[in-house]
Amino acid sequence: MTTLEVLSEHRCFGGVQGFYRHDSQECGSAMRFAVFCPPAAALGPVPVLYYLAGLTCTEETFMVKAGAQRVAAELGLMLVAPDTSPRSPRLPGDDAEWDFGLGAGFYVDATRAPWSAHYRMYSYVTRELPEVVAAHFPARRDAPGIFGHSMGGHGALVCALRNPGQYRSLSAIAPISAPAQCPWGVKAFTGYLGDERAAWSEYDTTALLSRGSFPGRILVDQGLADRFLDSQLGLEALESAALAAGQDLVVRRHEGYDHGYYFIATFVEDHLRHHAAALGAA
């Protein structure tokens, strides 16, 4: 069993908000993640909802800013949030730009050196982290859901579409939906995967939807005052791909809301209830 280091634990809405570190085999480094255990977890295993954060975020960002624990405690949902990239060992230029390297792992398994040695966030999220969570927390292995914001919304969509049957619920908040067609995605994919665009399609939601759909409903919320909406997020491409695939997709557009955590905090309860309904939570 993987040894888990407790960084801190805090009583929260009758449950426990904790922050942890372990040695990751996938990433070849120490990785941090956060877990909120609801009060129901003291009585037995509960459904797990994974949250993938966006660029520059850490495992703390969602747990501190989104205000999700109150509703998760009510619904009996365990919340798990990994860091957004490995933090060690340091690689040359990993902090030179805010949208590549540290805090910007893009939830891919890098194939280009030197990133390929450690930046394996796709396999970490889909394979290793669930095993660590199941080994150390009262998590129901049969009932995971996944959602995320921006880069993390991209990650959630890709993880669910590439692993049919692994996740029972899926949603995203302002996701990067067509990364192979936007500056953030092109930069990340070129740096991590190389110039061969065929490899990029494995991490592009619109391309993945052309091969198959998610078996449940996908909920997406998007703020219309989001400064990245037109240049980076590809919402219309997502809707077109979903329509062609016959994917059950609900997109909600919100006047006046931007890309940040005030937007997330406003609508996170809707996402938790969307997942709880599919996961059979309390």
mmCIF file of C-alpha atoms in Angstrom:
data_model
loop_
_atom_site.group_PDB
_atom_site.id
_atom_site.type_symbol
_atom_site.label_atom_id
_atom_site.label_comp_id
_atom_site.label_asym_id
_atom_site.label_seq_id
_atom_site.Cartn_x
_atom_site.Cartn_y
_atom_site.Cartn_z
ATOM 1 C CA MET A 1 0.000 0.000 0.000
ATOM 2 C CA THR A 2 1.188 3.491 -0.869
ATOM 3 C CA THR A 3 2.372 5.441 2.173
ATOM 4 C CA LEU A 4 0.319 8.581 2.669
ATOM 5 C CA GLU A 5 1.702 11.678 4.368
ATOM 6 C CA VAL A 6 -0.883 13.843 6.090
ATOM 7 C CA LEU A 7 -0.052 17.494 5.471
ATOM 8 C CA SER A 8 -3.058 18.836 7.379
ATOM 9 C CA GLU A 9 -6.612 17.889 8.337
ATOM 10 C CA HIS A 10 -9.451 20.200 9.354
ATOM 11 C CA ARG A 11 -12.964 19.626 10.706
ATOM 12 C CA CYS A 12 -15.390 20.963 8.107
ATOM 13 C CA PHE A 13 -19.223 20.760 7.990
ATOM 14 C CA GLY A 14 -19.143 17.669 10.175
ATOM 15 C CA GLY A 15 -16.600 15.974 7.932
ATOM 16 C CA VAL A 16 -12.859 16.296 7.403
ATOM 17 C CA GLN A 17 -10.987 18.408 4.869
ATOM 18 C CA GLY A 18 -7.517 16.969 4.399
ATOM 19 C CA PHE A 19 -4.415 17.613 2.340
ATOM 20 C CA TYR A 20 -2.018 14.770 1.575
ATOM 21 C CA ARG A 21 1.185 13.784 -0.237
ATOM 22 C CA HIS A 22 2.463 10.479 -1.578
ATOM 23 C CA ASP A 23 5.163 9.152 -3.882
ATOM 24 C CA SER A 24 3.656 8.681 -7.325
ATOM 25 C CA GLN A 25 4.908 5.888 -9.554
ATOM 26 C CA GLU A 26 3.239 7.403 -12.616
ATOM 27 C CA CYS A 27 4.825 10.828 -12.135
ATOM 28 C CA GLY A 28 8.060 9.618 -10.592
ATOM 29 C CA SER A 29 7.758 12.262 -7.922
ATOM 30 C CA ALA A 30 5.838 13.288 -4.833
ATOM 31 C CA MET A 31 2.265 14.339 -5.630
ATOM 32 C CA ARG A 32 -0.201 16.241 -3.483
ATOM 33 C CA PHE A 33 -3.970 15.948 -3.417
ATOM 34 C CA ALA A 34 -6.913 17.052 -1.289
ATOM 35 C CA VAL A 35 -9.859 15.040 0.035
ATOM 36 C CA PHE A 36 -13.070 16.156 1.690
ATOM 37 C CA CYS A 37 -14.684 13.281 3.578
ATOM 38 C CA PRO A 38 -18.350 14.008 4.353
ATOM 39 C CA PRO A 39 -19.920 12.990 7.697
ATOM 40 C CA ALA A 40 -21.475 9.921 6.015
ATOM 41 C CA ALA A 41 -17.978 8.543 5.382
ATOM 42 C CA ALA A 42 -17.704 7.780 9.102
ATOM 43 C CA LEU A 43 -20.456 5.179 8.618
ATOM 44 C CA GLY A 44 -19.202 3.508 5.459
ATOM 45 C CA PRO A 45 -18.002 4.006 1.880
ATOM 46 C CA VAL A 46 -19.417 6.975 -0.056
ATOM 47 C CA PRO A 47 -19.403 8.014 -3.734
ATOM 48 C CA VAL A 48 -16.333 9.905 -4.936
ATOM 49 C CA LEU A 49 -16.324 13.020 -7.108
ATOM 50 C CA TYR A 50 -12.989 14.023 -8.647
ATOM 51 C CA TYR A 51 -12.358 17.689 -9.422
ATOM 52 C CA LEU A 52 -9.626 18.750 -11.855
ATOM 53 C CA ALA A 53 -8.471 22.340 -11.479
ATOM 54 C CA GLY A 54 -7.280 24.795 -14.108
ATOM 55 C CA LEU A 55 -4.070 26.545 -15.046
ATOM 56 C CA THR A 56 -1.884 27.822 -12.156
ATOM 57 C CA CYS A 57 -4.040 26.048 -9.544
ATOM 58 C CA THR A 58 -2.993 23.524 -6.906
ATOM 59 C CA GLU A 59 -4.802 20.839 -4.939
ATOM 60 C CA GLU A 60 -5.857 23.558 -2.477
ATOM 61 C CA THR A 61 -7.548 25.975 -4.881
ATOM 62 C CA PHE A 62 -10.936 24.318 -5.280
ATOM 63 C CA MET A 63 -11.201 23.283 -1.646
ATOM 64 C CA VAL A 64 -10.432 26.817 -0.422
ATOM 65 C CA LYS A 65 -12.322 28.904 -2.990
ATOM 66 C CA ALA A 66 -15.328 26.973 -4.321
ATOM 67 C CA GLY A 67 -17.313 26.531 -1.115
ATOM 68 C CA ALA A 68 -18.306 23.011 -2.118
ATOM 69 C CA GLN A 69 -17.962 21.223 1.226
ATOM 70 C CA ARG A 70 -21.312 22.286 2.700
ATOM 71 C CA VAL A 71 -23.311 20.717 -0.133
ATOM 72 C CA ALA A 72 -20.961 17.716 -0.403
ATOM 73 C CA ALA A 73 -21.530 17.079 3.302
ATOM 74 C CA GLU A 74 -25.295 17.207 2.790
ATOM 75 C CA LEU A 75 -25.167 14.873 -0.217
ATOM 76 C CA GLY A 76 -22.655 12.427 1.211
ATOM 77 C CA LEU A 77 -20.098 13.032 -1.560
ATOM 78 C CA MET A 78 -16.367 12.628 -1.115
ATOM 79 C CA LEU A 79 -14.466 15.326 -3.033
ATOM 80 C CA VAL A 80 -10.965 14.620 -4.358
ATOM 81 C CA ALA A 81 -8.766 17.256 -6.018
ATOM 82 C CA PRO A 82 -5.251 16.477 -7.274
ATOM 83 C CA ASP A 83 -2.533 19.012 -7.976
ATOM 84 C CA THR A 84 -2.354 20.226 -11.573
ATOM 85 C CA SER A 85 1.197 19.047 -12.294
ATOM 86 C CA PRO A 86 4.191 17.413 -10.671
ATOM 87 C CA ARG A 87 6.227 19.885 -8.592
ATOM 88 C CA SER A 88 9.473 17.923 -8.341
ATOM 89 C CA PRO A 89 12.009 17.232 -9.586
ATOM 90 C CA ARG A 90 12.252 20.634 -11.245
ATOM 91 C CA LEU A 91 12.700 20.659 -15.012
ATOM 92 C CA PRO A 92 14.437 23.345 -17.106
ATOM 93 C CA GLY A 93 12.010 26.168 -17.877
ATOM 94 C CA ASP A 94 9.127 24.617 -15.961
ATOM 95 C CA ASP A 95 8.217 27.981 -14.417
ATOM 96 C CA ALA A 96 9.122 30.220 -17.353
ATOM 97 C CA GLU A 97 5.484 30.651 -18.432
ATOM 98 C CA TRP A 98 2.238 30.437 -16.472
ATOM 99 C CA ASP A 99 0.419 28.281 -19.028
ATOM 100 C CA PHE A 100 3.013 25.541 -19.476
ATOM 101 C CA GLY A 101 4.980 23.477 -16.975
ATOM 102 C CA LEU A 102 4.309 23.909 -13.270
ATOM 103 C CA GLY A 103 0.576 24.134 -12.591
ATOM 104 C CA ALA A 104 -0.178 23.367 -16.233
ATOM 105 C CA GLY A 105 0.107 19.619 -16.757
ATOM 106 C CA PHE A 106 -2.948 19.643 -19.057
ATOM 107 C CA TYR A 107 -3.923 16.130 -17.928
ATOM 108 C CA VAL A 108 -1.878 14.412 -20.645
ATOM 109 C CA ASP A 109 0.816 11.740 -20.540
ATOM 110 C CA ALA A 110 3.759 13.620 -22.019
ATOM 111 C CA THR A 111 5.810 11.807 -24.641
ATOM 112 C CA ARG A 112 8.380 14.531 -25.292
ATOM 113 C CA ALA A 113 11.535 14.814 -23.170
ATOM 114 C CA PRO A 114 12.140 16.014 -20.539
ATOM 115 C CA TRP A 115 8.430 16.183 -19.639
ATOM 116 C CA SER A 116 7.770 12.517 -20.396
ATOM 117 C CA ALA A 117 9.658 11.416 -17.287
ATOM 118 C CA HIS A 118 7.214 13.063 -14.875
ATOM 119 C CA TYR A 119 4.278 14.799 -16.567
ATOM 120 C CA ARG A 120 1.877 11.844 -16.705
ATOM 121 C CA MET A 121 -1.211 13.508 -15.295
ATOM 122 C CA TYR A 122 -3.671 11.522 -17.427
ATOM 123 C CA SER A 123 -2.537 8.170 -16.056
ATOM 124 C CA TYR A 124 -2.137 9.649 -12.587
ATOM 125 C CA VAL A 125 -5.745 10.846 -12.516
ATOM 126 C CA THR A 126 -7.354 7.835 -14.181
ATOM 127 C CA ARG A 127 -5.249 5.008 -12.732
ATOM 128 C CA GLU A 128 -3.025 5.793 -9.777
ATOM 129 C CA LEU A 129 -4.971 8.370 -7.790
ATOM 130 C CA PRO A 130 -8.168 6.264 -7.599
ATOM 131 C CA GLU A 131 -6.106 3.378 -6.206
ATOM 132 C CA VAL A 132 -4.528 5.612 -3.575
ATOM 133 C CA VAL A 133 -7.907 7.054 -2.598
ATOM 134 C CA ALA A 134 -9.506 3.594 -2.365
ATOM 135 C CA ALA A 135 -6.639 2.330 -0.196
ATOM 136 C CA HIS A 136 -6.782 5.146 2.347
ATOM 137 C CA PHE A 137 -10.336 6.519 2.364
ATOM 138 C CA PRO A 138 -13.881 5.069 2.605
ATOM 139 C CA ALA A 139 -14.554 5.507 -1.101
ATOM 140 C CA ARG A 140 -17.033 3.542 -3.178
ATOM 141 C CA ARG A 141 -15.022 2.246 -6.101
ATOM 142 C CA ASP A 142 -18.161 1.566 -8.143
ATOM 143 C CA ALA A 143 -19.398 5.150 -8.167
ATOM 144 C CA PRO A 144 -16.873 7.796 -9.239
ATOM 145 C CA GLY A 145 -17.764 11.007 -10.999
ATOM 146 C CA ILE A 146 -15.469 13.638 -12.486
ATOM 147 C CA PHE A 147 -15.658 17.353 -13.253
ATOM 148 C CA GLY A 148 -13.338 20.306 -13.610
ATOM 149 C CA HIS A 149 -12.767 23.896 -14.635
ATOM 150 C CA SER A 150 -10.998 25.310 -17.702
ATOM 151 C CA MET A 151 -7.905 23.102 -18.239
ATOM 152 C CA GLY A 152 -9.476 20.792 -15.662
ATOM 153 C CA GLY A 153 -12.767 20.788 -17.539
ATOM 154 C CA HIS A 154 -10.806 19.607 -20.562
ATOM 155 C CA GLY A 155 -9.190 16.954 -18.383
ATOM 156 C CA ALA A 156 -12.492 15.719 -16.978
ATOM 157 C CA LEU A 157 -14.095 15.437 -20.409
ATOM 158 C CA VAL A 158 -11.096 13.581 -21.840
ATOM 159 C CA CYS A 159 -10.737 11.196 -18.899
ATOM 160 C CA ALA A 160 -14.420 10.227 -19.068
ATOM 161 C CA LEU A 161 -14.618 9.897 -22.853
ATOM 162 C CA ARG A 162 -11.461 7.802 -23.080
ATOM 163 C CA ASN A 163 -12.540 5.443 -20.308
ATOM 164 C CA PRO A 164 -16.091 4.260 -21.013
ATOM 165 C CA GLY A 165 -17.678 2.891 -17.863
ATOM 166 C CA GLN A 166 -15.062 4.219 -15.450
ATOM 167 C CA TYR A 167 -17.014 7.351 -14.501
ATOM 168 C CA ARG A 168 -20.736 7.423 -13.837
ATOM 169 C CA SER A 169 -21.139 11.212 -13.979
ATOM 170 C CA LEU A 170 -19.468 14.056 -15.852
ATOM 171 C CA SER A 171 -19.605 17.846 -15.945
ATOM 172 C CA ALA A 172 -17.392 20.837 -16.681
ATOM 173 C CA ILE A 173 -17.216 24.539 -15.930
ATOM 174 C CA ALA A 174 -15.846 26.758 -18.721
ATOM 175 C CA PRO A 175 -13.864 23.843 -20.200
ATOM 176 C CA ILE A 176 -11.180 24.062 -22.865
ATOM 177 C CA SER A 177 -13.239 21.919 -25.215
ATOM 178 C CA ALA A 178 -11.195 21.916 -28.423
ATOM 179 C CA PRO A 179 -7.585 22.265 -27.227
ATOM 180 C CA ALA A 180 -6.056 21.283 -30.571
ATOM 181 C CA GLN A 181 -7.655 24.436 -32.002
ATOM 182 C CA CYS A 182 -6.725 27.019 -29.352
ATOM 183 C CA PRO A 183 -3.448 28.706 -28.295
ATOM 184 C CA TRP A 184 -3.343 27.136 -24.829
ATOM 185 C CA GLY A 185 -3.843 23.656 -26.199
ATOM 186 C CA VAL A 186 -1.498 23.999 -29.153
ATOM 187 C CA LYS A 187 1.243 25.232 -26.823
ATOM 188 C CA ALA A 188 0.720 22.432 -24.312
ATOM 189 C CA PHE A 189 0.317 19.653 -26.870
ATOM 190 C CA THR A 190 3.384 20.741 -28.834
ATOM 191 C CA GLY A 191 5.483 20.926 -25.689
ATOM 192 C CA TYR A 192 4.295 17.698 -24.106
ATOM 193 C CA LEU A 193 3.404 15.537 -27.122
ATOM 194 C CA GLY A 194 5.397 16.918 -30.064
ATOM 195 C CA ASP A 195 4.277 18.138 -33.461
ATOM 196 C CA GLU A 196 2.345 15.057 -34.587
ATOM 197 C CA ARG A 197 -1.289 16.136 -34.411
ATOM 198 C CA ALA A 198 -2.587 12.578 -34.494
ATOM 199 C CA ALA A 199 -1.361 12.223 -30.920
ATOM 200 C CA TRP A 200 -3.210 15.391 -29.932
ATOM 201 C CA SER A 201 -6.565 13.880 -30.867
ATOM 202 C CA GLU A 202 -6.311 11.515 -27.894
ATOM 203 C CA TYR A 203 -6.676 14.549 -25.642
ATOM 204 C CA ASP A 204 -9.162 16.637 -27.601
ATOM 205 C CA THR A 205 -12.810 16.377 -26.555
ATOM 206 C CA THR A 206 -14.219 17.266 -29.953
ATOM 207 C CA ALA A 207 -12.088 14.570 -31.618
ATOM 208 C CA LEU A 208 -12.992 11.988 -28.980
ATOM 209 C CA LEU A 209 -16.712 12.653 -29.433
ATOM 210 C CA SER A 210 -16.365 11.625 -33.077
ATOM 211 C CA ARG A 211 -15.448 8.124 -31.804
ATOM 212 C CA GLY A 212 -18.048 7.701 -29.083
ATOM 213 C CA SER A 213 -20.142 9.454 -26.478
ATOM 214 C CA PHE A 214 -20.440 9.495 -22.698
ATOM 215 C CA PRO A 215 -23.353 7.279 -21.589
ATOM 216 C CA GLY A 216 -24.900 9.924 -19.326
ATOM 217 C CA ARG A 217 -25.720 13.606 -19.480
ATOM 218 C CA ILE A 218 -22.856 16.102 -19.539
ATOM 219 C CA LEU A 219 -23.523 19.413 -17.784
ATOM 220 C CA VAL A 220 -21.484 22.456 -18.850
ATOM 221 C CA ASP A 221 -21.707 25.970 -17.417
ATOM 222 C CA GLN A 222 -20.154 28.944 -19.205
ATOM 223 C CA GLY A 223 -19.957 32.601 -18.255
ATOM 224 C CA LEU A 224 -20.566 35.029 -21.115
ATOM 225 C CA ALA A 225 -18.204 37.655 -19.643
ATOM 226 C CA ASP A 226 -15.366 35.107 -19.744
ATOM 227 C CA ARG A 227 -12.445 36.789 -21.515
ATOM 228 C CA PHE A 228 -11.237 33.413 -22.772
ATOM 229 C CA LEU A 229 -14.552 32.327 -24.261
ATOM 230 C CA ASP A 230 -13.892 33.222 -27.885
ATOM 231 C CA SER A 231 -10.135 32.667 -28.009
ATOM 232 C CA GLN A 232 -9.542 29.519 -25.945
ATOM 233 C CA LEU A 233 -12.592 27.519 -24.901
ATOM 234 C CA GLY A 234 -14.233 26.257 -28.111
ATOM 235 C CA LEU A 235 -17.759 26.003 -26.728
ATOM 236 C CA GLU A 236 -19.440 26.002 -30.147
ATOM 237 C CA ALA A 237 -17.084 23.243 -31.327
ATOM 238 C CA LEU A 238 -18.101 21.177 -28.307
ATOM 239 C CA GLU A 239 -21.788 21.669 -29.026
ATOM 240 C CA SER A 240 -21.342 20.740 -32.690
ATOM 241 C CA ALA A 241 -19.349 17.621 -31.848
ATOM 242 C CA ALA A 242 -21.901 16.562 -29.236
ATOM 243 C CA LEU A 243 -24.772 17.059 -31.659
ATOM 244 C CA ALA A 244 -23.038 14.947 -34.309
ATOM 245 C CA ALA A 245 -22.313 12.221 -31.738
ATOM 246 C CA GLY A 246 -25.806 12.201 -30.269
ATOM 247 C CA GLN A 247 -24.308 13.143 -26.922
ATOM 248 C CA ASP A 248 -26.707 14.269 -24.181
ATOM 249 C CA LEU A 249 -25.181 17.684 -23.424
ATOM 250 C CA VAL A 250 -26.675 20.559 -21.450
ATOM 251 C CA VAL A 251 -24.862 23.881 -21.870
ATOM 252 C CA ARG A 252 -25.947 26.764 -19.661
ATOM 253 C CA ARG A 253 -24.756 30.265 -20.555
ATOM 254 C CA HIS A 254 -24.691 32.945 -17.854
ATOM 255 C CA GLU A 255 -24.656 36.676 -18.513
ATOM 256 C CA GLY A 256 -22.072 38.690 -16.605
ATOM 257 C CA TYR A 257 -19.998 35.809 -15.215
ATOM 258 C CA ASP A 258 -16.271 35.561 -15.909
ATOM 259 C CA HIS A 259 -13.738 32.710 -15.793
ATOM 260 C CA GLY A 260 -12.876 32.753 -12.110
ATOM 261 C CA TYR A 261 -13.860 31.127 -8.841
ATOM 262 C CA TYR A 262 -16.727 33.518 -8.099
ATOM 263 C CA PHE A 263 -18.381 31.924 -11.125
ATOM 264 C CA ILE A 264 -17.473 28.434 -9.945
ATOM 265 C CA ALA A 265 -18.735 29.106 -6.419
ATOM 266 C CA THR A 266 -22.051 30.357 -7.805
ATOM 267 C CA PHE A 267 -22.836 27.176 -9.732
ATOM 268 C CA VAL A 268 -20.850 24.444 -7.976
ATOM 269 C CA GLU A 269 -23.921 23.314 -6.018
ATOM 270 C CA ASP A 270 -25.721 22.542 -9.287
ATOM 271 C CA HIS A 271 -22.785 20.402 -10.361
ATOM 272 C CA LEU A 272 -22.626 18.518 -7.074
ATOM 273 C CA ARG A 273 -26.342 17.742 -7.274
ATOM 274 C CA HIS A 274 -25.958 16.678 -10.924
ATOM 275 C CA HIS A 275 -23.291 14.181 -9.853
ATOM 276 C CA ALA A 276 -25.058 13.037 -6.699
ATOM 277 C CA ALA A 277 -28.136 12.085 -8.731
ATOM 278 C CA ALA A 278 -26.060 9.900 -11.045
ATOM 279 C CA LEU A 279 -23.844 8.437 -8.316
ATOM 280 C CA GLY A 280 -26.640 7.410 -5.970
ATOM 281 C CA ALA A 281 -25.508 9.710 -3.162
ATOM 282 C CA ALA A 282 -27.719 10.549 -0.203
#
